[in-house]
């Protein structure tokens, strides 16, 4: 291990925790590395990958994070690659060839890649030594970035016969740590925590009125103009505004957010990484995968979403060990915005009922079958039920946990191909039975001028063959450059385990579960406010929140320790809701929504929250949209509930 550490990575010794994790992996055990941001979690799989006999498969939540890791590994002479949607067909095929031959030791993918039938068919044929789950807190419903697709990873581990798993995260509470470990059967002694506290980060929270923020920030930056730093904001338009205001004051700052084109974002990121641009004003779209060691400050111009998000974002500062400042400009003005994001994700009972009816319908259409199946296209079901796609995925996971449905497989409903060499040449490439099969595959395809679509049913009538053989054949032809293959319309197939459920009772149960999650998320915001307004040591509270019991003394340098606890200024005045004319504000929306209009749906409209139905009806252009975005969701809902019945009678 020491030799590899020196020869490949240029380090003479391990950082805290690394050697324990690497040893566990090389001893054939699974492990979890819970280290602070920038503490070298990645080495815990990179070094073992050089020793393990087969592929190391790394699942990561973000493309930028994957690309950053690939570049680092290649710079160290380690054969690593990724498969992602940004690649050309030729690039993806080259990677697959490298994986098959064993030339590539580390393959990095997003968790969504495992929903791809073609990819699963390919990876099932590859021997895998280690599954690495980056940002592993995403697997826990109690984590701050819960992603339902992560819940499928234990099943994929079993299906792909991967004997070992390594979980990596920087931000996990005790509850999340226990949840992660149990899902992958990791022994408690192989869960390695190195402590959360980093003494080089100086935390400060300052209560500032919204209209004074830019003045306070400009003054604070004057002594830091030659340093690299990130200023985090909540909204894209705020990023543009703050960057422009700072530039007007002679402080060179650039905005960065997901609304920009990919080329512009990459250019700004490159400038920042190379030192050409010192200050970035960004939404949280900027940060994941940013491995710049000399970031000297992180400012939160708006409140972060949660303590976990705050910890992750300040963790990007001072990775070189140098002194770094982390400032929050705090007030309660955007608390309503943060809360409203939570309410926007909660499905209405009527939407849940639509999904349950579809399950019953699928089961009744499979009368006589021992294993009735339910096929869905996520976006279509999202539009039909008016439930956001991520919330719909969560609902489907809840139904799995209640043993109502069981995921079996997913597939693309359509496979299209066009010939890159004459069809006759492709057929003649094969001999005997294989030639007959390929000829039947082509002859039964649905033909258009250039593209043809595989017709599985027609093929099966003329030439008995299972779906997997067809997929293997068309993927092979694609890899060989004989055809160009395209696949679309992802269809997920579930087995209906229980179709005798009580629709009404189950709707109430599921609605209650989402309500509990809603309460939990709002409580998370309140925990954040409690931390920032506390008179106790900020660093010590943060460490304990993340299961670090090693910090038993106050840091002495945070704003609370210095006797400067944050006091939130009084909230901005907003006109009482009962002084608004309900008919004047809401009539256009009520008419446009028609019979679908409910107090909750109207509240989402008034608070500026989007739903699939709003997109379809173009509600953003309707008068009144987002008029009450500064108000609390619960207050607007109460106002709408009181007034809507009276309007319906007019």
XYZ file of C-alpha atoms in Angstrom:
650
model
C 0.000 0.000 0.000
C 2.759 2.433 0.934
C 4.551 1.782 -2.341
C 1.418 2.419 -4.418
C 0.645 5.523 -2.349
C 4.070 6.928 -3.195
C 4.447 5.744 -6.796
C 0.958 6.597 -8.112
C -0.232 9.399 -5.874
C 3.000 10.996 -4.678
C 2.102 10.835 -0.971
C 4.477 9.564 1.709
C 1.746 8.803 4.225
C -2.002 8.306 4.479
C -4.372 10.975 5.763
C -6.457 10.110 8.856
C -8.864 7.234 8.220
C -7.613 6.374 4.737
C -5.412 3.441 5.730
C -8.201 1.825 7.796
C -10.635 1.994 4.888
C -8.124 0.776 2.279
C -7.082 -2.110 4.548
C -10.715 -3.191 5.025
C -11.311 -3.179 1.242
C -8.115 -5.104 0.488
C -9.103 -7.633 3.189
C -12.264 -8.366 1.212
C -14.685 -6.424 3.414
C -17.149 -3.601 2.696
C -16.621 -0.210 4.347
C -17.857 3.367 4.686
C -15.614 6.448 4.726
C -17.226 9.448 6.407
C -14.597 12.155 6.093
C -14.884 15.962 5.888
C -14.989 17.520 2.424
C -11.498 17.619 0.923
C -10.062 14.958 3.257
C -9.234 12.399 0.587
C -12.234 10.051 0.433
C -11.560 9.276 -3.244
C -8.167 7.703 -2.506
C -10.026 5.054 -0.492
C -11.207 3.437 -3.757
C -8.529 4.695 -6.159
C -5.678 2.863 -4.448
C -7.512 -0.481 -3.932
C -8.655 -0.368 -7.583
C -5.010 -0.819 -8.609
C -4.836 -4.060 -6.587
C -8.276 -5.604 -7.090
C -8.541 -8.237 -9.840
C -11.611 -6.836 -11.612
C -13.410 -3.585 -12.358
C -14.172 -0.928 -9.740
C -17.596 0.581 -10.532
C -18.138 4.075 -9.097
C -21.642 5.550 -8.860
C -21.668 9.326 -8.504
C -24.545 11.847 -8.521
C -23.091 14.498 -10.810
C -21.378 14.588 -14.193
C -18.994 17.398 -13.151
C -17.847 15.329 -10.177
C -17.229 12.324 -12.433
C -15.236 14.316 -14.989
C -13.079 15.876 -12.288
C -12.213 12.432 -10.894
C -11.479 11.007 -14.359
C -9.061 13.841 -15.127
C -7.271 13.312 -11.811
C -6.943 9.547 -12.309
C -5.636 9.938 -15.844
C -3.046 12.434 -14.586
C -1.831 9.701 -12.210
C -1.594 7.134 -14.999
C -4.617 5.152 -13.768
C -6.911 3.728 -16.472
C -10.321 5.251 -15.701
C -13.298 6.250 -17.819
C -16.965 7.146 -17.655
C -20.058 6.440 -19.722
C -22.462 9.359 -19.918
C -25.036 10.981 -22.170
C -22.608 13.665 -23.349
C -20.464 11.088 -25.173
C -20.743 10.152 -28.807
C -21.633 6.589 -29.762
C -18.006 5.917 -30.753
C -16.680 7.234 -27.418
C -19.089 5.092 -25.391
C -18.237 2.014 -27.458
C -14.510 2.605 -26.930
C -15.069 2.722 -23.170
C -17.107 -0.483 -23.218
C -14.376 -2.251 -25.186
C -11.789 -1.075 -22.638
C -13.910 -2.340 -19.753
C -14.456 -5.731 -21.408
C -10.744 -6.252 -22.062
C -9.786 -5.205 -18.532
C -7.779 -2.248 -19.834
C -9.990 0.153 -17.841
C -9.787 -0.449 -14.080
C -12.272 2.206 -12.876
C -15.621 2.978 -14.536
C -17.619 5.962 -13.295
C -21.343 6.374 -13.957
C -24.333 8.327 -12.682
C -26.929 6.368 -10.712
C -29.427 6.957 -13.542
C -27.187 5.021 -15.953
C -28.298 1.827 -14.182
C -31.854 2.483 -15.393
C -30.540 2.025 -18.930
C -31.381 -1.441 -20.202
C -28.522 -1.426 -22.716
C -25.997 -0.496 -20.033
C -27.245 -3.120 -17.583
C -27.051 -5.767 -20.297
C -23.428 -4.738 -20.917
C -22.278 -4.422 -17.291
C -23.881 -7.762 -16.316
C -21.237 -9.475 -18.477
C -18.331 -7.754 -16.676
C -16.664 -9.041 -13.503
C -16.773 -6.317 -10.810
C -14.663 -6.357 -7.655
C -15.971 -3.240 -5.901
C -19.042 -1.006 -6.011
C -18.287 2.544 -4.817
C -21.203 4.806 -3.884
C -20.150 8.463 -3.793
C -22.324 10.961 -1.884
C -23.793 7.874 -0.214
C -26.083 9.928 2.047
C -28.359 10.188 -1.031
C -29.525 6.631 -0.295
C -31.146 7.638 2.982
C -34.623 9.123 3.105
C -33.370 11.041 6.139
C -30.467 12.526 4.186
C -30.593 16.059 2.782
C -30.242 14.989 -0.856
C -32.407 11.849 -0.895
C -32.478 10.340 -4.405
C -34.910 7.454 -4.861
C -32.732 5.815 -7.559
C -30.032 5.314 -4.909
C -32.392 2.953 -3.055
C -32.023 0.476 -5.909
C -28.249 0.177 -5.488
C -28.316 -2.706 -2.936
C -30.438 -4.695 -5.397
C -28.096 -3.914 -8.301
C -25.157 -4.985 -6.134
C -26.789 -8.402 -5.671
C -27.840 -8.752 -9.309
C -24.347 -7.906 -10.565
C -22.780 -10.234 -7.974
C -20.516 -7.545 -6.484
C -19.151 -8.823 -3.190
C -17.849 -5.524 -1.769
C -19.156 -1.977 -1.384
C -17.498 1.261 -0.328
C -19.708 4.179 0.767
C -18.314 7.724 0.678
C -19.823 10.902 2.153
C -18.856 14.045 4.045
C -22.262 14.958 5.475
C -24.110 12.237 7.351
C -25.965 12.506 10.642
C -25.988 9.514 13.057
C -29.416 8.455 11.707
C -28.186 8.549 8.098
C -24.970 6.667 8.959
C -26.981 3.851 10.524
C -29.368 3.770 7.549
C -26.565 3.643 4.956
C -24.655 0.903 6.734
C -27.682 -1.339 7.249
C -28.757 -1.149 3.589
C -25.381 -2.576 2.471
C -24.681 -4.795 5.478
C -21.505 -2.939 6.499
C -20.058 -3.969 9.852
C -20.006 -1.135 12.440
C -16.222 -1.458 12.853
C -15.795 -0.751 9.115
C -17.672 2.558 9.294
C -14.761 4.988 9.620
C -15.464 8.531 10.884
C -12.477 10.863 11.109
C -14.247 13.832 12.684
C -16.033 16.733 11.042
C -14.284 19.746 12.601
C -11.688 21.610 10.520
C -9.848 24.220 12.607
C -8.731 26.244 9.564
C -12.347 27.217 8.752
C -13.460 30.311 10.668
C -17.263 30.382 10.830
C -19.232 33.603 11.190
C -22.917 34.499 10.965
C -23.972 38.132 10.770
C -27.555 39.410 10.924
C -28.040 41.843 8.024
C -31.121 43.450 6.457
C -31.686 42.483 2.823
C -31.200 46.053 1.545
C -27.890 46.333 3.401
C -26.368 43.027 2.312
C -24.514 44.329 -0.740
C -22.884 47.129 1.307
C -21.814 44.746 4.074
C -20.500 42.220 1.523
C -18.577 44.858 -0.489
C -16.885 46.140 2.671
C -16.047 42.589 3.839
C -14.503 41.736 0.452
C -12.142 44.727 0.369
C -9.426 42.851 2.268
C -9.939 39.710 0.195
C -9.860 41.004 -3.400
C -6.772 38.975 -4.281
C -8.218 35.712 -2.973
C -10.440 33.062 -4.531
C -13.939 32.793 -3.107
C -17.516 31.685 -3.740
C -20.626 33.695 -2.857
C -23.684 31.431 -2.715
C -27.210 32.679 -3.462
C -30.577 30.887 -3.763
C -31.932 32.178 -7.087
C -30.380 32.544 -10.538
C -31.512 36.156 -10.867
C -29.877 36.985 -7.510
C -26.565 35.615 -8.818
C -26.767 37.988 -11.806
C -27.795 40.964 -9.651
C -25.103 40.529 -6.976
C -22.344 39.948 -9.557
C -23.412 43.139 -11.386
C -23.596 45.177 -8.170
C -20.131 44.044 -7.057
C -18.669 44.737 -10.511
C -20.181 48.236 -10.426
C -18.245 48.800 -7.169
C -14.973 47.729 -8.752
C -15.004 44.162 -7.390
C -14.476 41.691 -10.234
C -17.192 39.051 -9.800
C -18.935 36.715 -12.238
C -22.301 34.980 -11.947
C -22.682 31.221 -12.384
C -25.974 29.292 -12.466
C -27.790 26.446 -14.216
C -29.685 28.873 -16.471
C -26.505 29.641 -18.409
C -25.432 27.619 -21.429
C -23.041 24.761 -20.790
C -20.242 26.502 -22.718
C -20.532 29.682 -20.649
C -20.559 27.738 -17.374
C -17.513 25.700 -18.375
C -15.637 28.846 -19.388
C -16.346 30.574 -16.046
C -15.451 27.442 -14.106
C -12.166 27.102 -16.015
C -11.297 30.752 -15.283
C -11.996 30.208 -11.597
C -10.019 26.968 -11.362
C -7.016 28.470 -13.165
C -7.013 31.602 -10.989
C -8.060 33.969 -13.754
C -11.335 34.762 -11.993
C -11.231 35.216 -8.234
C -14.847 35.672 -7.134
C -17.859 33.660 -8.299
C -21.467 34.487 -7.345
C -23.275 31.200 -7.750
C -26.272 29.044 -7.048
C -25.536 25.574 -5.691
C -25.106 24.451 -9.331
C -21.506 25.538 -8.705
C -19.449 23.520 -6.285
C -19.908 19.776 -6.716
C -16.737 18.572 -8.360
C -14.873 21.847 -7.701
C -11.613 20.573 -6.269
C -9.738 23.867 -5.925
C -7.502 23.772 -2.875
C -6.970 27.508 -2.281
C -10.525 28.839 -1.925
C -10.047 31.345 0.886
C -13.667 32.267 1.576
C -17.243 31.070 1.133
C -20.072 33.546 1.676
C -23.746 32.649 1.960
C -25.533 35.748 0.690
C -28.835 33.889 1.227
C -29.501 31.247 3.830
C -28.488 27.745 2.698
C -31.199 25.062 2.389
C -30.115 23.058 5.430
C -27.266 22.432 7.854
C -26.077 19.635 5.559
C -25.983 21.942 2.541
C -24.167 24.588 4.586
C -21.563 22.059 5.721
C -21.030 20.793 2.185
C -20.679 24.297 0.748
C -18.250 25.693 3.368
C -16.285 22.445 2.977
C -15.042 23.751 -0.375
C -12.922 26.353 1.396
C -9.394 25.842 2.679
C -8.719 22.371 1.351
C -4.994 23.218 1.365
C -5.179 23.639 5.142
C -4.836 27.425 4.941
C -6.939 29.792 7.044
C -10.310 30.432 5.372
C -13.389 32.460 6.247
C -16.987 31.301 6.003
C -19.585 34.061 6.361
C -23.385 33.901 6.396
C -25.328 37.134 5.827
C -28.466 36.120 7.673
C -32.022 37.286 7.937
C -35.426 35.682 7.743
C -36.446 37.229 4.426
C -35.958 34.105 2.308
C -37.184 31.612 4.919
C -40.571 31.572 3.174
C -38.830 30.749 -0.128
C -36.937 27.850 1.464
C -40.103 26.520 3.117
C -42.145 26.893 -0.059
C -39.679 24.732 -2.008
C -40.564 21.953 0.449
C -44.326 22.382 0.004
C -43.965 22.385 -3.767
C -42.705 18.796 -3.663
C -45.595 17.295 -1.689
C -48.158 15.468 -3.872
C -51.858 16.143 -3.359
C -54.028 13.171 -2.265
C -55.856 13.372 -5.617
C -52.541 12.826 -7.444
C -51.669 9.830 -5.257
C -55.140 8.412 -5.963
C -54.480 8.638 -9.729
C -51.344 6.484 -9.339
C -53.148 3.897 -7.190
C -55.991 3.658 -9.735
C -53.421 2.984 -12.481
C -51.963 0.087 -10.454
C -55.427 -1.436 -9.944
C -56.213 -0.986 -13.623
C -52.975 -2.731 -14.686
C -53.705 -5.632 -12.328
C -57.277 -6.040 -13.613
C -56.009 -6.043 -17.205
C -53.740 -8.965 -16.293
C -56.547 -11.194 -15.018
C -55.415 -14.782 -14.765
C -51.727 -13.887 -14.546
C -49.909 -14.982 -11.403
C -47.585 -11.969 -11.743
C -49.567 -8.969 -13.056
C -47.342 -6.249 -14.470
C -47.624 -2.464 -14.459
C -45.675 -0.505 -17.068
C -45.115 3.235 -16.698
C -43.334 6.073 -18.484
C -42.378 8.385 -15.603
C -42.974 11.721 -17.325
C -46.364 10.622 -18.656
C -47.478 9.446 -15.200
C -46.106 12.693 -13.712
C -48.289 14.740 -16.062
C -51.298 12.502 -15.495
C -51.062 12.695 -11.683
C -49.659 16.252 -11.484
C -46.851 14.993 -9.234
C -43.311 16.241 -9.846
C -41.030 13.490 -11.237
C -38.739 13.315 -8.181
C -41.716 13.154 -5.804
C -43.305 10.509 -8.041
C -40.134 8.409 -7.811
C -40.335 8.728 -4.036
C -43.994 7.653 -4.093
C -43.066 4.558 -6.118
C -40.382 3.721 -3.553
C -42.961 4.028 -0.753
C -45.211 1.604 -2.640
C -42.268 -0.804 -2.934
C -41.647 -0.597 0.822
C -45.336 -1.367 1.431
C -45.037 -4.451 -0.838
C -47.669 -3.131 -3.248
C -45.306 -3.191 -6.246
C -41.888 -4.621 -6.959
C -39.548 -3.246 -9.649
C -38.625 -5.935 -12.142
C -36.829 -4.190 -14.981
C -36.890 -1.124 -17.183
C -36.496 -0.916 -20.909
C -36.591 1.488 -23.782
C -39.901 1.234 -25.586
C -38.261 2.027 -28.899
C -34.969 1.018 -30.506
C -34.262 2.757 -33.805
C -31.353 2.029 -36.115
C -29.973 3.112 -39.440
C -27.460 1.242 -41.592
C -23.913 2.593 -41.793
C -22.962 -0.058 -44.349
C -25.322 -1.820 -46.811
C -27.833 -4.162 -45.168
C -26.742 -7.093 -47.329
C -23.142 -6.743 -46.101
C -24.290 -6.824 -42.486
C -26.314 -10.002 -43.075
C -23.462 -11.719 -44.960
C -21.062 -10.956 -42.089
C -22.767 -13.746 -40.118
C -22.995 -17.497 -40.764
C -25.720 -20.124 -40.577
C -28.273 -19.649 -37.757
C -26.932 -16.241 -36.755
C -27.375 -15.007 -40.332
C -31.002 -16.207 -40.291
C -31.590 -14.395 -36.990
C -30.089 -11.093 -38.208
C -32.041 -11.311 -41.485
C -35.285 -11.863 -39.532
C -34.433 -8.952 -37.209
C -34.087 -6.596 -40.179
C -36.996 -7.938 -42.236
C -39.499 -7.574 -39.364
C -38.365 -4.050 -38.428
C -40.711 -1.110 -39.021
C -39.088 0.734 -41.914
C -38.943 4.472 -42.601
C -36.867 6.412 -45.145
C -33.635 6.324 -43.108
C -34.404 4.895 -39.670
C -35.982 1.545 -38.826
C -37.500 0.472 -35.480
C -37.023 -2.990 -33.972
C -40.398 -4.758 -33.788
C -39.973 -7.310 -31.000
C -43.436 -8.843 -31.440
C -43.187 -9.265 -35.225
C -39.707 -10.760 -34.898
C -40.898 -13.254 -32.297
C -43.698 -14.444 -34.598
C -41.248 -15.168 -37.425
C -38.199 -16.192 -35.422
C -38.482 -17.196 -31.747
C -35.986 -15.119 -29.759
C -35.886 -13.496 -26.357
C -35.480 -9.766 -25.828
C -31.981 -10.097 -24.359
C -30.666 -11.780 -27.506
C -32.094 -8.978 -29.647
C -30.499 -6.320 -27.433
C -27.166 -8.106 -27.459
C -27.283 -8.336 -31.266
C -28.157 -4.684 -31.954
C -25.605 -3.479 -29.390
C -22.970 -5.631 -31.100
C -23.877 -4.231 -34.532
C -23.694 -0.719 -33.093
C -20.285 -1.341 -31.516
C -18.950 -2.761 -34.788
C -20.070 0.367 -36.657
C -22.503 -1.534 -38.895
C -25.553 0.371 -37.617
C -26.195 3.474 -35.546
C -28.532 2.714 -32.657
C -30.846 5.076 -30.776
C -33.107 4.235 -27.850
C -35.835 6.316 -26.262
C -38.922 6.428 -24.041
C -37.765 4.702 -20.881
C -40.464 2.346 -19.608
C -40.323 0.977 -16.067
C -41.950 -2.383 -15.378
C -43.269 -3.308 -11.939
C -44.804 -6.512 -10.693
C -48.052 -5.834 -8.812
C -47.705 -7.809 -5.577
C -50.958 -6.646 -3.975
C -53.892 -5.320 -5.995
C -56.462 -5.775 -3.213
C -55.412 -2.680 -1.265
C -57.987 -0.165 -0.039
C -57.448 2.856 -2.309
C -58.865 5.387 0.124
C -56.981 4.075 3.156
C -53.707 3.785 1.243
C -54.075 7.326 -0.142
C -54.428 8.571 3.449
C -51.379 6.523 4.559
C -49.170 7.792 1.735
C -50.364 11.387 2.109
C -49.496 11.154 5.778
C -46.024 9.885 4.954
C -45.402 12.787 2.597
C -46.748 15.163 5.238
C -44.276 13.706 7.756
C -41.471 14.266 5.248
C -42.711 17.813 4.715
C -42.682 18.461 8.482
C -39.181 16.944 8.689
C -37.869 19.202 5.896
C -39.371 22.334 7.445
C -37.886 21.297 10.811
C -34.524 21.058 9.028
C -34.859 24.744 8.102
C -35.706 25.606 11.707
C -32.622 23.683 12.894
C -30.549 25.831 10.538
C -31.990 29.049 11.986
C -31.404 27.747 15.526
C -27.736 27.032 14.699
C -27.138 30.437 13.115
C -28.761 32.403 15.978
C -27.140 30.342 18.732
C -24.829 31.823 21.355
C -22.932 28.497 21.556
C -19.823 27.580 19.501
C -20.901 27.099 15.875
C -18.097 24.672 15.001
C -18.764 22.457 18.000
C -22.512 22.302 17.324
C -21.844 21.477 13.684
C -19.402 18.710 14.621
C -21.889 17.069 16.984
C -24.669 17.304 14.402
C -22.496 15.138 12.145
C -21.679 12.502 14.765
C -18.236 13.960 15.623
C -17.931 13.489 19.371
C -14.167 14.139 19.283
C -14.617 17.921 19.521
C -15.073 18.574 23.232
C -13.889 22.191 23.368
C -15.156 25.371 21.737
C -13.234 26.546 18.670
C -12.637 30.038 20.093
C -12.723 31.755 16.685
C -16.320 31.548 15.375
C -18.626 34.536 15.721
C -20.464 32.945 18.676
C -17.199 32.252 20.507
C -16.149 35.860 19.869
C -19.311 37.060 21.577
C -20.958 38.151 18.323
C -23.952 35.825 17.903
C -26.209 36.649 14.966
C -29.439 38.501 15.626
C -31.841 38.312 12.705
C -33.243 41.748 11.823
C -37.045 42.104 11.887
C -38.754 40.543 8.876
C -39.728 42.861 6.028
C -43.266 44.192 6.121
C -45.687 42.443 3.788
C -49.252 43.550 3.236
C -51.700 41.304 5.153
C -53.339 38.749 2.863
C -56.857 39.680 3.984
C -56.320 43.135 2.462
C -56.062 41.642 -1.033
C -59.100 41.214 -3.275
C -59.233 37.446 -3.816
C -61.251 37.708 -7.035
C -58.874 40.264 -8.539
C -55.729 38.279 -7.683
C -56.976 34.766 -8.438
C -59.814 34.843 -10.971
C -57.592 34.282 -14.034
C -55.887 31.281 -12.420
C -59.132 29.764 -11.127
C -60.700 29.989 -14.588
C -57.639 28.496 -16.288
C -57.333 25.611 -13.807
C -61.046 24.877 -14.026
C -62.327 21.836 -12.133
C -58.740 20.880 -11.184
C -58.420 23.984 -8.981
C -57.894 23.202 -5.296
C -56.648 25.442 -2.462
C -53.263 23.670 -2.547
C -52.902 24.015 -6.321
C -53.904 27.680 -6.183
C -51.426 28.272 -3.344
C -48.624 26.755 -5.404
C -49.547 29.103 -8.243
C -49.548 32.176 -5.968
C -46.240 31.169 -4.341
C -44.573 30.650 -7.747
C -44.125 26.876 -7.441
C -44.282 24.828 -10.639
C -46.155 21.573 -11.248
C -46.505 19.401 -14.382
C -50.018 20.811 -14.865
C -48.734 24.404 -14.695
C -46.186 23.663 -17.399
C -48.855 22.160 -19.635
C -51.251 25.107 -19.092
C -48.455 27.732 -19.278
C -49.526 29.093 -15.891
C -46.329 31.126 -15.450
C -47.730 33.679 -17.923
C -51.085 33.855 -16.109
C -51.722 37.018 -14.009
C -51.027 36.402 -10.321
C -48.263 33.777 -10.715
C -45.698 34.130 -7.874
C -47.472 37.248 -6.527
C -47.182 35.847 -2.979
C -43.726 34.252 -3.203
C -42.623 36.252 -0.132
C -45.452 34.826 1.973
C -45.484 31.566 3.921
C -47.169 28.699 2.088
C -49.355 27.810 5.081
C -50.696 31.369 5.333
C -51.501 31.580 1.610
C -53.157 28.146 1.718
C -55.365 29.245 4.614
C -56.358 32.397 2.703
C -57.104 30.387 -0.456
C -59.069 27.730 1.463
C -61.263 30.411 3.033
C -61.961 32.329 -0.171
C -62.065 29.716 -2.952
C -65.483 28.165 -2.101
C -67.134 31.607 -2.238
C -65.655 32.302 -5.653
C -66.772 28.913 -6.976
C -70.370 29.885 -6.165
C -70.214 33.039 -8.321
